[in-house]
């Protein structure tokens, strides 16, 4: 079974993102697949390179990165949702007059229309 994961919850302050991450891990343990995780609405905060919890706490950004590397996942972020929330790449940040953006290199941009075209490739869509 092929899953598309749709994350709308922030990395901290709700269980959505953590539940999504744990669900993805369990999908792979059951020998199913996830190739794409799409972050939308407040879920785009998961792509912020500025996430820096204390060392004694769990760092969800690093966990997303580990999953991406281990399973060759695409971590996709909606650009419109990101721009509204200040999650921008270095290139966009410079256009707005800032020195540096805060978009993590683990993630990539993907529009809603691109997401819509890819939906037919999956058996299930799970939203967190």
mmCIF file of N, CA and C in Angstrom:
data_model
loop_
_atom_site.group_PDB
_atom_site.id
_atom_site.type_symbol
_atom_site.label_atom_id
_atom_site.label_comp_id
_atom_site.label_asym_id
_atom_site.label_seq_id
_atom_site.Cartn_x
_atom_site.Cartn_y
_atom_site.Cartn_z
ATOM 1 N N UNK A 1 0.842 -1.175 0.000
ATOM 2 C CA UNK A 1 0.000 0.000 0.000
ATOM 3 C C UNK A 1 0.890 1.242 0.000
ATOM 4 N N UNK A 2 0.557 2.212 -0.842
ATOM 5 C CA UNK A 2 1.320 3.454 -0.944
ATOM 6 C C UNK A 2 0.524 4.587 -0.309
ATOM 7 N N UNK A 3 1.179 5.282 0.623
ATOM 8 C CA UNK A 3 0.539 6.362 1.363
ATOM 9 C C UNK A 3 1.119 7.716 0.978
ATOM 10 N N UNK A 4 0.245 8.718 0.955
ATOM 11 C CA UNK A 4 0.638 10.123 0.874
ATOM 12 C C UNK A 4 0.249 10.724 2.220
ATOM 13 N N UNK A 5 1.173 11.352 2.884
ATOM 14 C CA UNK A 5 0.925 11.933 4.200
ATOM 15 C C UNK A 5 0.786 13.446 4.047
ATOM 16 N N UNK A 6 -0.259 13.981 4.661
ATOM 17 C CA UNK A 6 -0.603 15.401 4.566
ATOM 18 C C UNK A 6 -0.558 15.967 5.988
ATOM 19 N N UNK A 7 0.425 16.816 6.293
ATOM 20 C CA UNK A 7 0.626 17.334 7.644
ATOM 21 C C UNK A 7 0.202 18.797 7.704
ATOM 22 N N UNK A 8 -0.772 19.095 8.576
ATOM 23 C CA UNK A 8 -1.244 20.475 8.732
ATOM 24 C C UNK A 8 -0.967 21.037 10.125
ATOM 25 N N UNK A 9 -0.382 20.231 10.984
ATOM 26 C CA UNK A 9 -0.107 20.687 12.349
ATOM 27 C C UNK A 9 1.332 21.122 12.529
ATOM 28 N N UNK A 10 1.563 22.092 13.422
ATOM 29 C CA UNK A 10 2.915 22.589 13.663
ATOM 30 C C UNK A 10 3.777 21.526 14.357
ATOM 31 N N UNK A 11 5.091 21.730 14.355
ATOM 32 C CA UNK A 11 5.987 20.734 14.950
ATOM 33 C C UNK A 11 5.835 20.610 16.460
ATOM 34 N N UNK A 12 5.495 21.672 17.111
ATOM 35 C CA UNK A 12 5.319 21.667 18.565
ATOM 36 C C UNK A 12 4.007 22.370 18.881
ATOM 37 N N UNK A 13 3.358 21.981 19.956
ATOM 38 C CA UNK A 13 2.104 22.618 20.356
ATOM 39 C C UNK A 13 0.884 21.792 20.009
ATOM 40 N N UNK A 14 1.063 20.787 19.176
ATOM 41 C CA UNK A 14 -0.008 19.835 18.877
ATOM 42 C C UNK A 14 0.637 18.497 18.566
ATOM 43 N N UNK A 15 -0.156 17.452 18.540
ATOM 44 C CA UNK A 15 0.353 16.111 18.276
ATOM 45 C C UNK A 15 0.429 15.782 16.785
ATOM 46 N N UNK A 16 -0.112 16.631 15.932
ATOM 47 C CA UNK A 16 -0.233 16.304 14.513
ATOM 48 C C UNK A 16 1.079 15.869 13.867
ATOM 49 N N UNK A 17 2.103 16.693 13.958
ATOM 50 C CA UNK A 17 3.362 16.399 13.278
ATOM 51 C C UNK A 17 4.054 15.184 13.880
ATOM 52 N N UNK A 18 4.054 15.083 15.180
ATOM 53 C CA UNK A 18 4.682 13.935 15.842
ATOM 54 C C UNK A 18 3.945 12.653 15.491
ATOM 55 N N UNK A 19 2.615 12.712 15.490
ATOM 56 C CA UNK A 19 1.821 11.535 15.104
ATOM 57 C C UNK A 19 2.108 11.141 13.659
ATOM 58 N N UNK A 20 2.239 12.124 12.784
ATOM 59 C CA UNK A 20 2.552 11.844 11.379
ATOM 60 C C UNK A 20 3.895 11.143 11.260
ATOM 61 N N UNK A 21 4.887 11.656 11.957
ATOM 62 C CA UNK A 21 6.219 11.074 11.900
ATOM 63 C C UNK A 21 6.203 9.630 12.412
ATOM 64 N N UNK A 22 5.544 9.389 13.523
ATOM 65 C CA UNK A 22 5.459 8.036 14.074
ATOM 66 C C UNK A 22 4.663 7.111 13.158
ATOM 67 N N UNK A 23 3.621 7.638 12.527
ATOM 68 C CA UNK A 23 2.835 6.847 11.589
ATOM 69 C C UNK A 23 3.689 6.417 10.396
ATOM 70 N N UNK A 24 4.477 7.339 9.867
ATOM 71 C CA UNK A 24 5.344 7.025 8.725
ATOM 72 C C UNK A 24 6.325 5.918 9.103
ATOM 73 N N UNK A 25 6.909 6.006 10.281
ATOM 74 C CA UNK A 25 7.819 4.950 10.735
ATOM 75 C C UNK A 25 7.107 3.601 10.793
ATOM 76 N N UNK A 26 5.881 3.600 11.295
ATOM 77 C CA UNK A 26 5.142 2.334 11.408
ATOM 78 C C UNK A 26 4.740 1.797 10.036
ATOM 79 N N UNK A 27 4.463 2.679 9.084
ATOM 80 C CA UNK A 27 4.131 2.240 7.721
ATOM 81 C C UNK A 27 5.294 1.437 7.132
ATOM 82 N N UNK A 28 6.505 1.932 7.321
ATOM 83 C CA UNK A 28 7.667 1.224 6.795
ATOM 84 C C UNK A 28 7.899 -0.100 7.520
ATOM 85 N N UNK A 29 7.595 -0.154 8.808
ATOM 86 C CA UNK A 29 7.726 -1.414 9.550
ATOM 87 C C UNK A 29 6.746 -2.474 9.045
ATOM 88 N N UNK A 30 5.626 -2.022 8.487
ATOM 89 C CA UNK A 30 4.603 -2.935 7.961
ATOM 90 C C UNK A 30 4.849 -3.254 6.478
ATOM 91 N N UNK A 31 6.008 -2.845 5.955
ATOM 92 C CA UNK A 31 6.394 -3.089 4.552
ATOM 93 C C UNK A 31 5.476 -2.412 3.532
ATOM 94 N N UNK A 32 4.921 -1.280 3.916
ATOM 95 C CA UNK A 32 4.189 -0.440 2.984
ATOM 96 C C UNK A 32 5.111 0.718 2.616
ATOM 97 N N UNK A 33 4.631 1.667 1.817
ATOM 98 C CA UNK A 33 5.532 2.744 1.408
ATOM 99 C C UNK A 33 4.905 4.124 1.542
ATOM 100 N N UNK A 34 5.773 5.062 1.758
ATOM 101 C CA UNK A 34 5.465 6.489 1.747
ATOM 102 C C UNK A 34 6.566 7.124 0.918
ATOM 103 N N UNK A 35 6.207 7.843 -0.110
ATOM 104 C CA UNK A 35 7.217 8.525 -0.918
ATOM 105 C C UNK A 35 7.159 10.034 -0.754
ATOM 106 N N UNK A 36 6.010 10.523 -0.281
ATOM 107 C CA UNK A 36 5.834 11.963 -0.223
ATOM 108 C C UNK A 36 5.080 12.340 1.052
ATOM 109 N N UNK A 37 5.598 13.375 1.723
ATOM 110 C CA UNK A 37 4.900 13.973 2.856
ATOM 111 C C UNK A 37 4.719 15.439 2.493
ATOM 112 N N UNK A 38 3.475 15.895 2.528
ATOM 113 C CA UNK A 38 3.168 17.267 2.118
ATOM 114 C C UNK A 38 2.783 18.081 3.351
ATOM 115 N N UNK A 39 3.448 19.205 3.543
ATOM 116 C CA UNK A 39 3.213 20.086 4.690
ATOM 117 C C UNK A 39 2.442 21.310 4.219
ATOM 118 N N UNK A 40 1.328 21.569 4.896
ATOM 119 C CA UNK A 40 0.420 22.639 4.483
ATOM 120 C C UNK A 40 -0.086 23.365 5.724
ATOM 121 N N UNK A 41 -0.546 24.583 5.544
ATOM 122 C CA UNK A 41 -1.082 25.389 6.640
ATOM 123 C C UNK A 41 0.002 25.518 7.717
ATOM 124 N N UNK A 42 -0.340 25.323 8.980
ATOM 125 C CA UNK A 42 0.657 25.449 10.055
ATOM 126 C C UNK A 42 1.694 24.333 10.023
ATOM 127 N N UNK A 43 1.450 23.313 9.232
ATOM 128 C CA UNK A 43 2.425 22.238 9.080
ATOM 129 C C UNK A 43 3.731 22.704 8.462
ATOM 130 N N UNK A 44 3.707 23.839 7.763
ATOM 131 C CA UNK A 44 4.936 24.341 7.128
ATOM 132 C C UNK A 44 5.991 24.741 8.156
ATOM 133 N N UNK A 45 5.571 24.974 9.390
ATOM 134 C CA UNK A 45 6.558 25.307 10.431
ATOM 135 C C UNK A 45 7.532 24.153 10.671
ATOM 136 N N UNK A 46 7.170 22.942 10.265
ATOM 137 C CA UNK A 46 8.079 21.807 10.370
ATOM 138 C C UNK A 46 9.325 22.004 9.516
ATOM 139 N N UNK A 47 9.235 22.852 8.495
ATOM 140 C CA UNK A 47 10.348 23.085 7.568
ATOM 141 C C UNK A 47 11.252 24.240 7.997
ATOM 142 N N UNK A 48 11.033 24.789 9.162
ATOM 143 C CA UNK A 48 11.848 25.906 9.622
ATOM 144 C C UNK A 48 13.187 25.421 10.167
ATOM 145 N N UNK A 49 14.248 25.942 9.613
ATOM 146 C CA UNK A 49 15.583 25.594 10.106
ATOM 147 C C UNK A 49 15.873 26.279 11.446
ATOM 148 N N UNK A 50 14.971 27.129 11.884
ATOM 149 C CA UNK A 50 15.149 27.838 13.143
ATOM 150 C C UNK A 50 14.664 27.036 14.351
ATOM 151 N N UNK A 51 14.105 25.849 14.117
ATOM 152 C CA UNK A 51 13.676 25.009 15.230
ATOM 153 C C UNK A 51 14.908 24.570 16.007
ATOM 154 N N UNK A 52 14.970 24.912 17.269
ATOM 155 C CA UNK A 52 16.144 24.536 18.061
ATOM 156 C C UNK A 52 15.735 24.269 19.509
ATOM 157 N N UNK A 53 15.102 23.127 19.745
ATOM 158 C CA UNK A 53 14.739 22.790 21.121
ATOM 159 C C UNK A 53 16.004 22.495 21.941
ATOM 160 N N UNK A 54 15.899 22.537 23.254
ATOM 161 C CA UNK A 54 17.062 22.177 24.082
ATOM 162 C C UNK A 54 17.563 20.771 23.741
ATOM 163 N N UNK A 55 18.844 20.529 23.957
ATOM 164 C CA UNK A 55 19.440 19.241 23.603
ATOM 165 C C UNK A 55 18.755 18.068 24.287
ATOM 166 N N UNK A 56 18.174 18.310 25.433
ATOM 167 C CA UNK A 56 17.528 17.228 26.180
ATOM 168 C C UNK A 56 16.145 16.880 25.618
ATOM 169 N N UNK A 57 15.644 17.693 24.695
ATOM 170 C CA UNK A 57 14.326 17.444 24.106
ATOM 171 C C UNK A 57 14.469 16.881 22.693
ATOM 172 N N UNK A 58 13.405 16.266 22.246
ATOM 173 C CA UNK A 58 13.345 15.635 20.932
ATOM 174 C C UNK A 58 13.287 16.711 19.852
ATOM 175 N N UNK A 59 14.106 16.590 18.815
ATOM 176 C CA UNK A 59 14.149 17.580 17.737
ATOM 177 C C UNK A 59 13.455 17.001 16.499
ATOM 178 N N UNK A 60 12.241 17.440 16.249
ATOM 179 C CA UNK A 60 11.455 16.877 15.147
ATOM 180 C C UNK A 60 12.066 17.199 13.783
ATOM 181 N N UNK A 61 12.724 18.341 13.640
ATOM 182 C CA UNK A 61 13.356 18.679 12.360
ATOM 183 C C UNK A 61 14.423 17.643 12.000
ATOM 184 N N UNK A 62 15.240 17.270 12.967
ATOM 185 C CA UNK A 62 16.264 16.259 12.709
ATOM 186 C C UNK A 62 15.635 14.893 12.412
ATOM 187 N N UNK A 63 14.516 14.601 13.059
ATOM 188 C CA UNK A 63 13.819 13.331 12.806
ATOM 189 C C UNK A 63 13.258 13.282 11.383
ATOM 190 N N UNK A 64 12.711 14.406 10.905
ATOM 191 C CA UNK A 64 12.245 14.452 9.510
ATOM 192 C C UNK A 64 13.426 14.207 8.575
ATOM 193 N N UNK A 65 14.555 14.825 8.875
ATOM 194 C CA UNK A 65 15.752 14.659 8.050
ATOM 195 C C UNK A 65 16.238 13.215 8.023
ATOM 196 N N UNK A 66 16.218 12.547 9.171
ATOM 197 C CA UNK A 66 16.634 11.139 9.232
ATOM 198 C C UNK A 66 15.706 10.260 8.395
ATOM 199 N N UNK A 67 14.393 10.508 8.517
ATOM 200 C CA UNK A 67 13.429 9.741 7.722
ATOM 201 C C UNK A 67 13.655 9.946 6.231
ATOM 202 N N UNK A 68 13.890 11.188 5.857
ATOM 203 C CA UNK A 68 14.120 11.508 4.439
ATOM 204 C C UNK A 68 15.309 10.727 3.891
ATOM 205 N N UNK A 69 16.395 10.732 4.628
ATOM 206 C CA UNK A 69 17.605 10.042 4.174
ATOM 207 C C UNK A 69 17.436 8.527 4.174
ATOM 208 N N UNK A 70 16.843 7.998 5.222
ATOM 209 C CA UNK A 70 16.736 6.551 5.358
ATOM 210 C C UNK A 70 15.813 5.924 4.317
ATOM 211 N N UNK A 71 14.688 6.606 4.026
ATOM 212 C CA UNK A 71 13.668 6.023 3.148
ATOM 213 C C UNK A 71 13.512 6.752 1.819
ATOM 214 N N UNK A 72 14.390 7.700 1.530
ATOM 215 C CA UNK A 72 14.328 8.456 0.279
ATOM 216 C C UNK A 72 12.958 9.111 0.090
ATOM 217 N N UNK A 73 12.515 9.816 1.109
ATOM 218 C CA UNK A 73 11.218 10.504 1.088
ATOM 219 C C UNK A 73 11.341 11.883 0.461
ATOM 220 N N UNK A 74 10.234 12.366 -0.073
ATOM 221 C CA UNK A 74 10.144 13.755 -0.491
ATOM 222 C C UNK A 74 9.364 14.492 0.600
ATOM 223 N N UNK A 75 9.997 15.466 1.210
ATOM 224 C CA UNK A 75 9.344 16.313 2.204
ATOM 225 C C UNK A 75 8.958 17.598 1.482
ATOM 226 N N UNK A 76 7.689 17.733 1.133
ATOM 227 C CA UNK A 76 7.216 18.814 0.271
ATOM 228 C C UNK A 76 6.445 19.858 1.085
ATOM 229 N N UNK A 77 6.679 21.103 0.759
ATOM 230 C CA UNK A 77 6.075 22.215 1.488
ATOM 231 C C UNK A 77 5.358 23.132 0.512
ATOM 232 N N UNK A 78 4.164 23.558 0.887
ATOM 233 C CA UNK A 78 3.393 24.494 0.070
ATOM 234 C C UNK A 78 4.034 25.888 0.157
ATOM 235 N N UNK A 79 4.455 26.446 -0.958
ATOM 236 C CA UNK A 79 5.100 27.767 -0.920
ATOM 237 C C UNK A 79 4.187 28.872 -0.402
ATOM 238 N N UNK A 80 2.930 28.875 -0.803
ATOM 239 C CA UNK A 80 2.014 29.941 -0.367
ATOM 240 C C UNK A 80 1.840 29.937 1.142
ATOM 241 N N UNK A 81 1.617 28.759 1.706
ATOM 242 C CA UNK A 81 1.479 28.657 3.168
ATOM 243 C C UNK A 81 2.761 29.086 3.861
ATOM 244 N N UNK A 82 3.896 28.739 3.270
ATOM 245 C CA UNK A 82 5.188 29.077 3.867
ATOM 246 C C UNK A 82 5.436 30.575 3.875
ATOM 247 N N UNK A 83 5.191 31.211 2.740
ATOM 248 C CA UNK A 83 5.445 32.654 2.646
ATOM 249 C C UNK A 83 4.576 33.425 3.637
ATOM 250 N N UNK A 84 3.336 32.991 3.797
ATOM 251 C CA UNK A 84 2.443 33.655 4.753
ATOM 252 C C UNK A 84 2.959 33.568 6.185
ATOM 253 N N UNK A 85 3.731 32.528 6.461
ATOM 254 C CA UNK A 85 4.196 32.282 7.823
ATOM 255 C C UNK A 85 5.678 32.600 8.016
ATOM 256 N N UNK A 86 6.310 33.174 7.002
ATOM 257 C CA UNK A 86 7.701 33.601 7.126
ATOM 258 C C UNK A 86 8.728 32.500 6.953
ATOM 259 N N UNK A 87 8.313 31.363 6.423
ATOM 260 C CA UNK A 87 9.250 30.269 6.143
ATOM 261 C C UNK A 87 9.668 30.423 4.686
ATOM 262 N N UNK A 88 10.828 31.038 4.468
ATOM 263 C CA UNK A 88 11.273 31.351 3.109
ATOM 264 C C UNK A 88 12.707 30.879 2.888
ATOM 265 N N UNK A 89 13.034 30.620 1.634
ATOM 266 C CA UNK A 89 14.398 30.226 1.262
ATOM 267 C C UNK A 89 15.303 31.455 1.297
ATOM 268 N N UNK A 90 16.597 31.210 1.205
ATOM 269 C CA UNK A 90 17.559 32.322 1.184
ATOM 270 C C UNK A 90 17.278 33.268 0.019
ATOM 271 N N UNK A 91 16.972 32.712 -1.144
ATOM 272 C CA UNK A 91 16.725 33.520 -2.345
ATOM 273 C C UNK A 91 15.537 34.472 -2.135
ATOM 274 N N UNK A 92 14.452 33.947 -1.594
ATOM 275 C CA UNK A 92 13.258 34.776 -1.341
ATOM 276 C C UNK A 92 13.532 35.782 -0.230
ATOM 277 N N UNK A 93 14.237 35.363 0.810
ATOM 278 C CA UNK A 93 14.551 36.265 1.929
ATOM 279 C C UNK A 93 15.327 37.488 1.435
ATOM 280 N N UNK A 94 16.276 37.279 0.549
ATOM 281 C CA UNK A 94 17.068 38.386 0.015
ATOM 282 C C UNK A 94 16.186 39.338 -0.789
ATOM 283 N N UNK A 95 15.218 38.790 -1.520
ATOM 284 C CA UNK A 95 14.289 39.641 -2.273
ATOM 285 C C UNK A 95 13.473 40.530 -1.339
ATOM 286 N N UNK A 96 13.183 40.039 -0.125
ATOM 287 C CA UNK A 96 12.415 40.816 0.849
ATOM 288 C C UNK A 96 13.305 41.722 1.700
ATOM 289 N N UNK A 97 14.617 41.687 1.453
ATOM 290 C CA UNK A 97 15.533 42.562 2.182
ATOM 291 C C UNK A 97 16.134 41.938 3.433
ATOM 292 N N UNK A 98 16.017 40.633 3.608
ATOM 293 C CA UNK A 98 16.619 39.952 4.752
ATOM 294 C C UNK A 98 17.917 39.294 4.315
ATOM 295 N N UNK A 99 18.746 38.943 5.284
ATOM 296 C CA UNK A 99 20.032 38.334 4.971
ATOM 297 C C UNK A 99 19.926 36.849 4.663
ATOM 298 N N UNK A 100 19.031 36.170 5.352
ATOM 299 C CA UNK A 100 18.975 34.721 5.238
ATOM 300 C C UNK A 100 17.550 34.240 5.504
ATOM 301 N N UNK A 101 17.163 33.178 4.801
ATOM 302 C CA UNK A 101 15.867 32.556 5.030
ATOM 303 C C UNK A 101 15.963 31.493 6.113
ATOM 304 N N UNK A 102 14.847 30.850 6.364
ATOM 305 C CA UNK A 102 14.838 29.811 7.407
ATOM 306 C C UNK A 102 14.228 28.509 6.892
ATOM 307 N N UNK A 103 14.323 28.267 5.587
ATOM 308 C CA UNK A 103 13.770 27.059 4.981
ATOM 309 C C UNK A 103 14.819 25.953 5.042
ATOM 310 N N UNK A 104 14.501 24.867 5.724
ATOM 311 C CA UNK A 104 15.447 23.770 5.915
ATOM 312 C C UNK A 104 15.768 23.064 4.597
ATOM 313 N N UNK A 105 16.998 22.646 4.459
ATOM 314 C CA UNK A 105 17.437 21.961 3.239
ATOM 315 C C UNK A 105 16.854 20.554 3.114
ATOM 316 N N UNK A 106 16.234 20.028 4.148
ATOM 317 C CA UNK A 106 15.585 18.715 4.065
ATOM 318 C C UNK A 106 14.333 18.755 3.188
ATOM 319 N N UNK A 107 13.775 19.930 3.001
ATOM 320 C CA UNK A 107 12.473 20.082 2.360
ATOM 321 C C UNK A 107 12.592 20.650 0.957
ATOM 322 N N UNK A 108 11.503 20.531 0.201
ATOM 323 C CA UNK A 108 11.433 21.103 -1.148
ATOM 324 C C UNK A 108 10.064 21.743 -1.336
ATOM 325 N N UNK A 109 9.977 22.670 -2.267
ATOM 326 C CA UNK A 109 8.711 23.326 -2.568
ATOM 327 C C UNK A 109 7.855 22.439 -3.465
ATOM 328 N N UNK A 110 6.551 22.472 -3.239
ATOM 329 C CA UNK A 110 5.607 21.774 -4.114
ATOM 330 C C UNK A 110 4.254 22.471 -4.003
ATOM 331 N N UNK A 111 3.739 22.914 -5.127
ATOM 332 C CA UNK A 111 2.458 23.628 -5.124
ATOM 333 C C UNK A 111 1.298 22.648 -4.937
ATOM 334 N N UNK A 112 0.144 23.197 -4.608
ATOM 335 C CA UNK A 112 -1.056 22.371 -4.459
ATOM 336 C C UNK A 112 -1.445 21.705 -5.776
ATOM 337 N N UNK A 113 -1.222 22.389 -6.889
ATOM 338 C CA UNK A 113 -1.559 21.778 -8.181
ATOM 339 C C UNK A 113 -0.644 20.592 -8.477
ATOM 340 N N UNK A 114 0.637 20.710 -8.129
ATOM 341 C CA UNK A 114 1.545 19.562 -8.294
ATOM 342 C C UNK A 114 1.124 18.399 -7.404
ATOM 343 N N UNK A 115 0.685 18.731 -6.207
ATOM 344 C CA UNK A 115 0.185 17.701 -5.294
ATOM 345 C C UNK A 115 -1.033 17.003 -5.893
ATOM 346 N N UNK A 116 -1.946 17.793 -6.448
ATOM 347 C CA UNK A 116 -3.170 17.230 -7.039
ATOM 348 C C UNK A 116 -2.842 16.254 -8.172
ATOM 349 N N UNK A 117 -1.861 16.582 -8.986
ATOM 350 C CA UNK A 117 -1.477 15.688 -10.080
ATOM 351 C C UNK A 117 -0.870 14.378 -9.576
ATOM 352 N N UNK A 118 -0.217 14.431 -8.429
ATOM 353 C CA UNK A 118 0.453 13.230 -7.927
ATOM 354 C C UNK A 118 -0.461 12.318 -7.107
ATOM 355 N N UNK A 119 -1.630 12.791 -6.736
ATOM 356 C CA UNK A 119 -2.517 12.022 -5.852
ATOM 357 C C UNK A 119 -2.900 10.669 -6.443
ATOM 358 N N UNK A 120 -3.047 10.571 -7.741
ATOM 359 C CA UNK A 120 -3.436 9.303 -8.369
ATOM 360 C C UNK A 120 -2.413 8.190 -8.175
ATOM 361 N N UNK A 121 -1.206 8.534 -7.758
ATOM 362 C CA UNK A 121 -0.153 7.536 -7.576
ATOM 363 C C UNK A 121 -0.203 6.853 -6.211
ATOM 364 N N UNK A 122 -1.191 7.193 -5.387
ATOM 365 C CA UNK A 122 -1.247 6.681 -4.018
ATOM 366 C C UNK A 122 -2.549 5.937 -3.762
ATOM 367 N N UNK A 123 -2.468 4.977 -2.830
ATOM 368 C CA UNK A 123 -3.654 4.219 -2.433
ATOM 369 C C UNK A 123 -4.439 4.922 -1.332
ATOM 370 N N UNK A 124 -3.723 5.615 -0.458
ATOM 371 C CA UNK A 124 -4.355 6.286 0.675
ATOM 372 C C UNK A 124 -3.693 7.643 0.923
ATOM 373 N N UNK A 125 -4.517 8.594 1.378
ATOM 374 C CA UNK A 125 -4.022 9.896 1.831
ATOM 375 C C UNK A 125 -4.420 10.010 3.295
ATOM 376 N N UNK A 126 -3.451 10.256 4.133
ATOM 377 C CA UNK A 126 -3.693 10.370 5.569
ATOM 378 C C UNK A 126 -3.312 11.788 5.993
ATOM 379 N N UNK A 127 -4.239 12.480 6.658
ATOM 380 C CA UNK A 127 -3.973 13.848 7.115
ATOM 381 C C UNK A 127 -3.769 13.877 8.621
ATOM 382 N N UNK A 128 -2.758 14.623 9.019
ATOM 383 C CA UNK A 128 -2.475 14.840 10.441
ATOM 384 C C UNK A 128 -2.499 16.318 10.735
#
